[in-house]
PDB file of C-alpha atoms and ligand atoms in Angstrom:
ATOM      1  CA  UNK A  27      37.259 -20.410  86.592  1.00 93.00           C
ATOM      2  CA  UNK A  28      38.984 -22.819  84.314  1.00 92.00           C
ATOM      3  CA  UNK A  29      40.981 -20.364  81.978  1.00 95.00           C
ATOM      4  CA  UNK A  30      39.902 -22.111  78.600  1.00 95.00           C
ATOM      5  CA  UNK A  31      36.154 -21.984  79.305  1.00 96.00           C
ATOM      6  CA  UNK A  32      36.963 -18.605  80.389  1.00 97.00           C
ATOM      7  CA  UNK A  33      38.329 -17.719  77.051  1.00 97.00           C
ATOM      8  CA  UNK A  34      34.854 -19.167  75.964  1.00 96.00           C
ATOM      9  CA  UNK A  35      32.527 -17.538  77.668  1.00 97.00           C
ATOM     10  CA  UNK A  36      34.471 -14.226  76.889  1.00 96.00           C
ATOM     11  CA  UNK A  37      34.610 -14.922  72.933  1.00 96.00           C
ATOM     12  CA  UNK A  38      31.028 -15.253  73.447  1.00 97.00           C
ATOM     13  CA  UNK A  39      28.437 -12.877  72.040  1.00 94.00           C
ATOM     14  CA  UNK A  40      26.242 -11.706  74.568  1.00 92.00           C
ATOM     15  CA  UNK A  41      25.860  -8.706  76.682  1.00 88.00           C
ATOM     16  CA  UNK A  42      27.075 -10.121  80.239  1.00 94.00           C
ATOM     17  CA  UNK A  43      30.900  -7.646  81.149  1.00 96.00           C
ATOM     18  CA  UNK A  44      33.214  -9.914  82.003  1.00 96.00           C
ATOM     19  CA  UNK A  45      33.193  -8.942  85.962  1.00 97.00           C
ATOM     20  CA  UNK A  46      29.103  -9.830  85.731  1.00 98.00           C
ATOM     21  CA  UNK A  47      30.325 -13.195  84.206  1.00 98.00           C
ATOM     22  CA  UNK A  48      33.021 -14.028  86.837  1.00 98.00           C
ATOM     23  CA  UNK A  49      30.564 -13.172  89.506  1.00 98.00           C
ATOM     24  CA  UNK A  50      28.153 -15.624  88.219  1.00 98.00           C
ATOM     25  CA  UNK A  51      30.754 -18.770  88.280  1.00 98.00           C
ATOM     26  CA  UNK A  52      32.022 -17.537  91.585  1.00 98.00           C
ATOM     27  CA  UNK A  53      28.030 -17.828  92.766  1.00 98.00           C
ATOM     28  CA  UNK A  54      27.373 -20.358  90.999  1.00 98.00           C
ATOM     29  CA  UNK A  55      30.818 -22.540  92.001  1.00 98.00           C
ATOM     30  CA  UNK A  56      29.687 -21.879  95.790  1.00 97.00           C
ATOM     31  CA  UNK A  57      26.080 -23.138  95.742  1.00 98.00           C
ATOM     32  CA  UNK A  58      26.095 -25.553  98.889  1.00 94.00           C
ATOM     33  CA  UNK A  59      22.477 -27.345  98.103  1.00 97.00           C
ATOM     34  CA  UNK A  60      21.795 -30.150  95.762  1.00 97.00           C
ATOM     35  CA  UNK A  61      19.428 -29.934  92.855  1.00 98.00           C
ATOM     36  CA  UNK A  62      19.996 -28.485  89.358  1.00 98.00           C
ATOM     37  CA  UNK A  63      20.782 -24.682  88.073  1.00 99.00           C
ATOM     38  CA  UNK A  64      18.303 -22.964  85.646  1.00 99.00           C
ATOM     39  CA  UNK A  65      19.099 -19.615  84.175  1.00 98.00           C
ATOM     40  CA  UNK A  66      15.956 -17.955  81.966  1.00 98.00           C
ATOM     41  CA  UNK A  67      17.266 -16.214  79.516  1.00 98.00           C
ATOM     42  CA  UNK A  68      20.171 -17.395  77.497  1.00 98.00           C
ATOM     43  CA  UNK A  69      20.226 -15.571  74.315  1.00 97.00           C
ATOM     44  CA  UNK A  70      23.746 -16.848  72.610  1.00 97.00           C
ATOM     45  CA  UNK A  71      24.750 -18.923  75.445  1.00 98.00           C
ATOM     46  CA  UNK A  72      27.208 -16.218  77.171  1.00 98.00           C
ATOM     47  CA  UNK A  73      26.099 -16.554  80.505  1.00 98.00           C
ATOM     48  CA  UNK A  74      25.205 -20.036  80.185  1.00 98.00           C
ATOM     49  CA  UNK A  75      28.919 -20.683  79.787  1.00 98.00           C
ATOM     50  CA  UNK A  76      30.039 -19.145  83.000  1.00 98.00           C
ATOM     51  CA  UNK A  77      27.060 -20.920  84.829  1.00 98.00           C
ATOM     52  CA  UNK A  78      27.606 -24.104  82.829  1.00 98.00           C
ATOM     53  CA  UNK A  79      31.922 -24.156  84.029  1.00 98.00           C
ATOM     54  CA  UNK A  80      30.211 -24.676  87.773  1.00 98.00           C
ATOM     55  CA  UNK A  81      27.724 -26.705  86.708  1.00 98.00           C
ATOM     56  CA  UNK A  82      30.019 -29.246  84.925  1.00 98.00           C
ATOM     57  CA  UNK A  83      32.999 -29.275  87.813  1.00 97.00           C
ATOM     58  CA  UNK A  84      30.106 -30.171  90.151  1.00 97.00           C
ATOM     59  CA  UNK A  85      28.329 -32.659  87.934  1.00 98.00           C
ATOM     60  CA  UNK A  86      24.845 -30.820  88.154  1.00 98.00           C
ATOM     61  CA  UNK A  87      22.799 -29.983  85.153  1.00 98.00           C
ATOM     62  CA  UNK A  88      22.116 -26.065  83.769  1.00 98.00           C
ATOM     63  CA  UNK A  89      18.837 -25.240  81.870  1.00 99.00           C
ATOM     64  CA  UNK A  90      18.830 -22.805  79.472  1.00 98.00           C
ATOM     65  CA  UNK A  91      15.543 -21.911  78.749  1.00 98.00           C
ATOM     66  CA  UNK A  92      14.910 -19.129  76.141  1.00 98.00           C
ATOM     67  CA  UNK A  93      12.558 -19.301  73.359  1.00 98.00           C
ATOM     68  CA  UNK A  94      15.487 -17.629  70.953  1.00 97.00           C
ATOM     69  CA  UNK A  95      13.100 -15.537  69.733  1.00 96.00           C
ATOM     70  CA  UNK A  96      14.587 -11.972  71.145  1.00 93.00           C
ATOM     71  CA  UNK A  97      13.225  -9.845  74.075  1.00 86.00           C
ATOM     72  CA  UNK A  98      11.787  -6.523  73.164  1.00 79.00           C
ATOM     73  CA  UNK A  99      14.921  -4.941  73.296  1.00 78.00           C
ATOM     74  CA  UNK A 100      16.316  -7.212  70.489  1.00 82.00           C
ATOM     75  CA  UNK A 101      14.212  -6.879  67.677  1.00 75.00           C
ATOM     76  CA  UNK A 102      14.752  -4.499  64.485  1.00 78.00           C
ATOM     77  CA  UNK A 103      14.823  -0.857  65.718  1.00 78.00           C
ATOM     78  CA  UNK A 104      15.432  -1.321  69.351  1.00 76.00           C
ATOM     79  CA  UNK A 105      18.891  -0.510  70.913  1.00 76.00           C
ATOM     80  CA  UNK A 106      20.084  -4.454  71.559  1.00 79.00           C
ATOM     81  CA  UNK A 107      19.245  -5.294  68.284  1.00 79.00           C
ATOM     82  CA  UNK A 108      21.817  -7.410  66.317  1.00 81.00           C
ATOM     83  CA  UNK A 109      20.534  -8.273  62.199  1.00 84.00           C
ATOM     84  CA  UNK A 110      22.233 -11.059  61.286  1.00 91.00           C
ATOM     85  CA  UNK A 111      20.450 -13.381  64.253  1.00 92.00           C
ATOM     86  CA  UNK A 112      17.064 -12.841  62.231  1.00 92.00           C
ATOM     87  CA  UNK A 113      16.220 -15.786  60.269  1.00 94.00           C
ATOM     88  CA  UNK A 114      15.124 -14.721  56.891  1.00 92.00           C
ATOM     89  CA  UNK A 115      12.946 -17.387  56.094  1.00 94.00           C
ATOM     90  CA  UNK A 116      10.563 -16.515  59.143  1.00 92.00           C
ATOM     91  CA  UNK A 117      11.314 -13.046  60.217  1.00 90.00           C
ATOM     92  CA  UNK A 118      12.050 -13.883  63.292  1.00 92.00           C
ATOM     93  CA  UNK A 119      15.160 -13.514  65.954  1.00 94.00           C
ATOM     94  CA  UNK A 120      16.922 -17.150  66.085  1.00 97.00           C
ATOM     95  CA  UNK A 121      19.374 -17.363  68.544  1.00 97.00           C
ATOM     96  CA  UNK A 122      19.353 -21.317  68.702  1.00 98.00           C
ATOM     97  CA  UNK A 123      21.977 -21.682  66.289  1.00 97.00           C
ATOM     98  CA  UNK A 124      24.532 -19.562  67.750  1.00 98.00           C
ATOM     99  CA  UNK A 125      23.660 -20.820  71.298  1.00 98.00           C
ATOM    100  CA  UNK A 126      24.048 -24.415  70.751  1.00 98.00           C
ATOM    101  CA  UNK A 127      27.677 -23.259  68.843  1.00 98.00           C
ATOM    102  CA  UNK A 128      29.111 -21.757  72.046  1.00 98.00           C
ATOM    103  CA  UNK A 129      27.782 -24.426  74.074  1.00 98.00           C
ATOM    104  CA  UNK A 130      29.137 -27.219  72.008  1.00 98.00           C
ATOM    105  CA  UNK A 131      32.443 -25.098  71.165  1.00 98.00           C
ATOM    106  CA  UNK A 132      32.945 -25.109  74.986  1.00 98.00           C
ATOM    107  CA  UNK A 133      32.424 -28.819  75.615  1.00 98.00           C
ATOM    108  CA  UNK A 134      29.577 -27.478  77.995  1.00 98.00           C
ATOM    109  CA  UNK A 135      26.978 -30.473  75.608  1.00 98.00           C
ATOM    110  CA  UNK A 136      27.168 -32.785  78.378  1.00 98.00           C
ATOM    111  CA  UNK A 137      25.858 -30.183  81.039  1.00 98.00           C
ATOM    112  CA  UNK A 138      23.868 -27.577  79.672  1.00 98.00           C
ATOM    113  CA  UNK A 139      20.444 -28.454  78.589  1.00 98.00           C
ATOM    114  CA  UNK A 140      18.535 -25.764  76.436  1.00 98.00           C
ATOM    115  CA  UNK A 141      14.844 -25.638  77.048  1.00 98.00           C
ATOM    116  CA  UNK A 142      13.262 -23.641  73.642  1.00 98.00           C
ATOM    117  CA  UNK A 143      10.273 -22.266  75.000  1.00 98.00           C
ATOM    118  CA  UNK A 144       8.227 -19.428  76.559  1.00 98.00           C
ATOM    119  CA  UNK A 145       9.353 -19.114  80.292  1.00 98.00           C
ATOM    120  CA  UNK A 146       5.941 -19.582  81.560  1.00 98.00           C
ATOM    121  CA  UNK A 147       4.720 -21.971  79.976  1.00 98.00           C
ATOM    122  CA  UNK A 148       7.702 -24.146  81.157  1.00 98.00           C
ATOM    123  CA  UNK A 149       7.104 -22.917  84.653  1.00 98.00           C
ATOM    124  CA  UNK A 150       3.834 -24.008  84.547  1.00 97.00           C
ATOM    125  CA  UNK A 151       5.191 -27.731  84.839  1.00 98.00           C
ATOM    126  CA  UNK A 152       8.169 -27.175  86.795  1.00 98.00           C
ATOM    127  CA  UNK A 153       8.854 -28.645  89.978  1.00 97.00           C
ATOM    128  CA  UNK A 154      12.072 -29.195  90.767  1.00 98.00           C
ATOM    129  CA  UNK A 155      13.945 -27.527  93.343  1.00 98.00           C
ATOM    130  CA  UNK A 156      16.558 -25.275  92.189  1.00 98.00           C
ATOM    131  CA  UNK A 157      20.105 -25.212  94.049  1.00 98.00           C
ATOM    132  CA  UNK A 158      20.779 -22.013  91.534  1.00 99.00           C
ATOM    133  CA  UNK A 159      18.316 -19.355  89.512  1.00 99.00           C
ATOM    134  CA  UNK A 160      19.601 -16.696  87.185  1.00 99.00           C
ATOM    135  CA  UNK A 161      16.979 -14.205  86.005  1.00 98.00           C
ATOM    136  CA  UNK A 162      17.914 -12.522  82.717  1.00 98.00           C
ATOM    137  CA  UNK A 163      14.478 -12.750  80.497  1.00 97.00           C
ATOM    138  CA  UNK A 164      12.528 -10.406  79.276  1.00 94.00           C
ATOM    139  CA  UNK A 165      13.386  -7.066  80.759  1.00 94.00           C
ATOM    140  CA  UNK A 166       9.588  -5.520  80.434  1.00 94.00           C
ATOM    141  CA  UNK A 167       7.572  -5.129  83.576  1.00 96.00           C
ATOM    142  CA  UNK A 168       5.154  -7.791  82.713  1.00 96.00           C
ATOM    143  CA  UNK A 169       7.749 -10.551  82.227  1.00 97.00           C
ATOM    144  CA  UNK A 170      10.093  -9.749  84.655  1.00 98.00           C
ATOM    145  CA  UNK A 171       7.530  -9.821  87.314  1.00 98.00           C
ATOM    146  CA  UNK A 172       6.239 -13.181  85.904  1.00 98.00           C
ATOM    147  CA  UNK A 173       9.088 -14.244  85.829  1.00 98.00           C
ATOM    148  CA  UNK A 174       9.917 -14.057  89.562  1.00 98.00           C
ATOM    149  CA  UNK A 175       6.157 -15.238  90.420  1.00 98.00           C
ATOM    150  CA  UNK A 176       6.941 -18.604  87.799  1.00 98.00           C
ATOM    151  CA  UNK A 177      10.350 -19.124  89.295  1.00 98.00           C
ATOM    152  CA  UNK A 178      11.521 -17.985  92.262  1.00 98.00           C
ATOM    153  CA  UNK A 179       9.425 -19.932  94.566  1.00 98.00           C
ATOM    154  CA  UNK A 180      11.378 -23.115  92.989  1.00 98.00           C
ATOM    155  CA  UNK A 181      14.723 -21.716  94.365  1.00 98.00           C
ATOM    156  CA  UNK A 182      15.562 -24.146  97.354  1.00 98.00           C
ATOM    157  CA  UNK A 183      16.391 -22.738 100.629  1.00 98.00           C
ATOM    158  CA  UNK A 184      20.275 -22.702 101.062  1.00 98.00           C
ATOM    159  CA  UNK A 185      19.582 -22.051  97.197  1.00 98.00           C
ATOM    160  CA  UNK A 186      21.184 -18.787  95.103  1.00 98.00           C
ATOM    161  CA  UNK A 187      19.360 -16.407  92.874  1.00 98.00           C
ATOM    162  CA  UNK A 188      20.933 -14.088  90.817  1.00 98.00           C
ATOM    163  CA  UNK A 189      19.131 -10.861  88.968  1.00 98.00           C
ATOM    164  CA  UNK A 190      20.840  -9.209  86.033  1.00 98.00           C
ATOM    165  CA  UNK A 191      20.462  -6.109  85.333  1.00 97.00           C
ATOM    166  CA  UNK A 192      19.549  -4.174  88.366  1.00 98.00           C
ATOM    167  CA  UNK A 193      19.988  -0.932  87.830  1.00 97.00           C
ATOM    168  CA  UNK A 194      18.855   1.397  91.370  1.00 95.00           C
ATOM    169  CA  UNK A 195      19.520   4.573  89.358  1.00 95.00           C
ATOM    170  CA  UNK A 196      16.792   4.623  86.239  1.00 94.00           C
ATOM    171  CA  UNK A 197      19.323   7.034  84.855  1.00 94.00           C
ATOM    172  CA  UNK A 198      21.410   3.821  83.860  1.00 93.00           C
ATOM    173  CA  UNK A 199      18.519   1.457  82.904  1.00 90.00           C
ATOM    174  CA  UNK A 200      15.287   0.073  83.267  1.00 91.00           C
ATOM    175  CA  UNK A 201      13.065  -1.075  86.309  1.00 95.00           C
ATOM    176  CA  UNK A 202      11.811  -4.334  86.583  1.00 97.00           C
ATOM    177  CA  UNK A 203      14.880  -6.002  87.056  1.00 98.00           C
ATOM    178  CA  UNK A 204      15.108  -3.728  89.865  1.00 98.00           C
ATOM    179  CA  UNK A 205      11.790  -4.009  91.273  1.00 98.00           C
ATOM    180  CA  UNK A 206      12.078  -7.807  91.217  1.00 98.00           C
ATOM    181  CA  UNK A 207      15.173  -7.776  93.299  1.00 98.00           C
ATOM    182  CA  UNK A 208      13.687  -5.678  95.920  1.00 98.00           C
ATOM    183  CA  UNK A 209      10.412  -7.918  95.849  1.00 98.00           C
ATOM    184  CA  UNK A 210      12.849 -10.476  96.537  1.00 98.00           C
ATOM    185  CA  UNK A 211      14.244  -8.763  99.624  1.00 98.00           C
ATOM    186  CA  UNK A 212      11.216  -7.562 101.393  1.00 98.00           C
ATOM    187  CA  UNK A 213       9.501 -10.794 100.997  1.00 97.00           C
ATOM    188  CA  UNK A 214      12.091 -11.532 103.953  1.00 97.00           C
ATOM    189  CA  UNK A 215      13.062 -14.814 102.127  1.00 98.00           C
ATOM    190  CA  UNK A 216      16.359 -14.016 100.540  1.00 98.00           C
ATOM    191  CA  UNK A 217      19.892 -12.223 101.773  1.00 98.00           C
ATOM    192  CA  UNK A 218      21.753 -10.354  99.753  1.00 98.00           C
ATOM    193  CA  UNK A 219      25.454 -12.325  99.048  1.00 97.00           C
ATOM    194  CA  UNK A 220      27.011 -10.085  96.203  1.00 97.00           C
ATOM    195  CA  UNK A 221      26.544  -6.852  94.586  1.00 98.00           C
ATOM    196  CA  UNK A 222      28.800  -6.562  90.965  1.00 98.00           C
ATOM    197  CA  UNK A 223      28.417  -4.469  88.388  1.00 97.00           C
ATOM    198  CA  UNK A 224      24.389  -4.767  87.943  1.00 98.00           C
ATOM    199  CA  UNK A 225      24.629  -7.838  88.782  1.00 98.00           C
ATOM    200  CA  UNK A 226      22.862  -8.686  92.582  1.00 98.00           C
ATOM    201  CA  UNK A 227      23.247 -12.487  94.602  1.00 98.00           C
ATOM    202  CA  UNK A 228      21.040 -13.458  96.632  1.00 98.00           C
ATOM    203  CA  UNK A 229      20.560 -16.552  98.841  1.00 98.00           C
ATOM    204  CA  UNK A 230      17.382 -17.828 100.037  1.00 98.00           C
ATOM    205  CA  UNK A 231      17.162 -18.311 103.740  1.00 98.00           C
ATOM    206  CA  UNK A 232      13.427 -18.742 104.455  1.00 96.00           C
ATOM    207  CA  UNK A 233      11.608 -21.339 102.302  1.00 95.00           C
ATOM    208  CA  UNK A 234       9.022 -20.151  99.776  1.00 91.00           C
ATOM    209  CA  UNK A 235       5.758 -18.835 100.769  1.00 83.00           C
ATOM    210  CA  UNK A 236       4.164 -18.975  97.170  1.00 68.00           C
TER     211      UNK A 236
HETATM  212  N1  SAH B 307      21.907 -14.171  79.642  1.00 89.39           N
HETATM  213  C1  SAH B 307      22.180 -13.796  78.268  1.00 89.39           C
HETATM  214  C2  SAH B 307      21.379 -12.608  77.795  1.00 89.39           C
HETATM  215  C3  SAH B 307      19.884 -12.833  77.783  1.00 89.39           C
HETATM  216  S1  SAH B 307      19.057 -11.625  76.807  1.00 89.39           S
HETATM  217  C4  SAH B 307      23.689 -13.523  78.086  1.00 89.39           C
HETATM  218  O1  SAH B 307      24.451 -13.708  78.987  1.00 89.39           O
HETATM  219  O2  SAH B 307      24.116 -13.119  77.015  1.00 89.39           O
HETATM  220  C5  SAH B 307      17.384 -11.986  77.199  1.00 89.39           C
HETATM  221  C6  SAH B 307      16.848 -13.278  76.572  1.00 89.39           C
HETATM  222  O3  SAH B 307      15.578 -13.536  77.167  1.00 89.39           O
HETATM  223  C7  SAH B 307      16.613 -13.225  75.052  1.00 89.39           C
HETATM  224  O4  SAH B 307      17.409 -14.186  74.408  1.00 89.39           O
HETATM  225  C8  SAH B 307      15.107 -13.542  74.899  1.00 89.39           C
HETATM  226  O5  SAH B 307      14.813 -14.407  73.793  1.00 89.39           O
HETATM  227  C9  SAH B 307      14.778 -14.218  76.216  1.00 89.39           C
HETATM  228  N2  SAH B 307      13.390 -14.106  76.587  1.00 89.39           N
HETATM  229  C10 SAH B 307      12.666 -12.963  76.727  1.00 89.39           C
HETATM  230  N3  SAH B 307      11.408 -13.235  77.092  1.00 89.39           N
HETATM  231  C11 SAH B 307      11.303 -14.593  77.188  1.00 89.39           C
HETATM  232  C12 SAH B 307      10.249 -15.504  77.513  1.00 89.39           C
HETATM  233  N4  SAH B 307       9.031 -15.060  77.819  1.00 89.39           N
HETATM  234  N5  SAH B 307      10.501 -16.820  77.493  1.00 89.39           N
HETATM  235  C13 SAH B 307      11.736 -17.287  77.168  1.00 89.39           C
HETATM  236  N6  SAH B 307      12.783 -16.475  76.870  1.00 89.39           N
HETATM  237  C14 SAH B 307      12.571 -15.148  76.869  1.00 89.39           C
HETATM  238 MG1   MG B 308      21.244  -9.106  81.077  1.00 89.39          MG
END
C-alpha cells in the first residue's frame, strides 16, 4: 500500500487494527473482475481509505454507504460509543463530517463516493455488479442478515467479499457477522481466500442464486 495513504488510513478514527486494514487493500488490490467496490458501513472513513488506495490505483469507484447515524453499538451508553460525533442540534450520531475529512485529507475525493442512506433502502435500487463487497454495517442479527440478502447477490462471480468482524468464538464477540459468513459458505457460492484477524475473504465462484 502506498505508505502516505497508509499513514492515512492509520491516523484514521475507526475501529479496523491495522493488520484488518492491510488485509483489505491486499483483497481489494487483487480483485481480477471489472465493476465498482462498495463497502456498507463506513463510519469515519477508516476502512474506506484502505479500500479507496485500491480503488484509486485501479481507477474504479468505492461506495461508501452509511447513513452516519451510528449502529447500535455507537450510541450513548453502549461500549463503541464516542460523544463528541453526536450532533447537538439533533441528538443524533453524525459521522459525515469526519468521514468526508479523512477522505478528502487523503486525496481519496476523486474515488470514493459516500452514499448517506439506510443500506436497504439503497439496495433496493441497486444493480450493479460488484467486483468488491465489504460488509461492516450494523452488527445486530436483523441487519446483518439483511444485509447479506440486499447485497451479496450483487457480488460478481470472480468478485471478493469481505466480512468484518467474524468472531467463531462468541467469547470474543457477537454472531451475525459470523452467521453471515457461514451462510455465505454453505450456499456453495463463495471460497474462502483469507482469514486475518476477524477479518474473513471470500471470492465468489458460483454466480448468485438470489
Ligand atoms: N468500516 C468502518 C466501521 C463501520 S462501523 C471502519 O473501518 O471504521 C458500522 C457503521 O455501520 C456505522 O457507521 C453505522 O452508521 C453503519 N450502519 C449501521 N446500520 C446501517 C444501515 N442500516 N444503513 C447504513 N449504515 C448503517
Ligand atoms: Mg467492524
Amino acid at each position: 500500500m502506498d505508505p502516505e495513504l497508509l499513514a492515512h488510513a492509520e491516523a484514521a478514527r475507526g475501529f479496523m487494527p491495522s493488520d484488518e486494514g492491510l488485509a483489505l487493500n491486499a483483497a481489494a488490490a487483487a480483485v481480477e473482475v471489472d465493476g465498482p467496490f462498495l463497502e456498507v458501513g463506513s463510519y469515519c472513513g477508516k476502512s474506506a481509505v484502505y479500500l479507496g488506495a485500491a480503488a484509486q490505483r485501479s481507477g474504479r469507484v468505492l461506495f461508501a454507504l452509511d447513513h452516519h447515524r451510528g449502529s447500535e453499538e455507537n450510541q450513548v451508553g453502549w461500549e463503541h460509543h464516542e460523544a463528541d460525533l453526536v450532533d447537538p442540534a439533533v441528538a443524533k450520531m453524525d459521522t459525515l463530517p469526519v468521514f468526508r475529512r479523512t477522505i478528502h485529507d487523503a486525496g481519496l475525493e476523486d474515488t470514493v463516493v459516500a452514499l448517506v442512506g439506510d443500506s436497504p433502502t439503497v439496495g433496493s435500487v441497486w444493480s450493479t455488479p460488484l467486483a468488491l463487497l465489504f460488509i461492516d454495517g450494523g452488527h445486530g442479527s436483523e441487519p446483518a442478515h439483511r444485509d447479506y440478502d440486499t447485497w451479496v447477490p450483487h457480488v460478481a462471480v470472480g468478485g471478493i467479499l469481505l466480512i468484518h468482524d467474524v468472531f467463531p468464538d462468541p467469547a470474543d464477540g457477537g454472531r451475525p457477522p459470523y452467521e453471515i459468513y457461514l451462510r455465505a459458505l454453505e450456499s456453495g457460492e463463495f471460497e474462502e481466500v483469507g482469514v486475518t484477524g476477524s477479518l474473513r475473504t471470500l471470492r465468489r465462484i458460483v454466480s448468485s442464486s438470489g
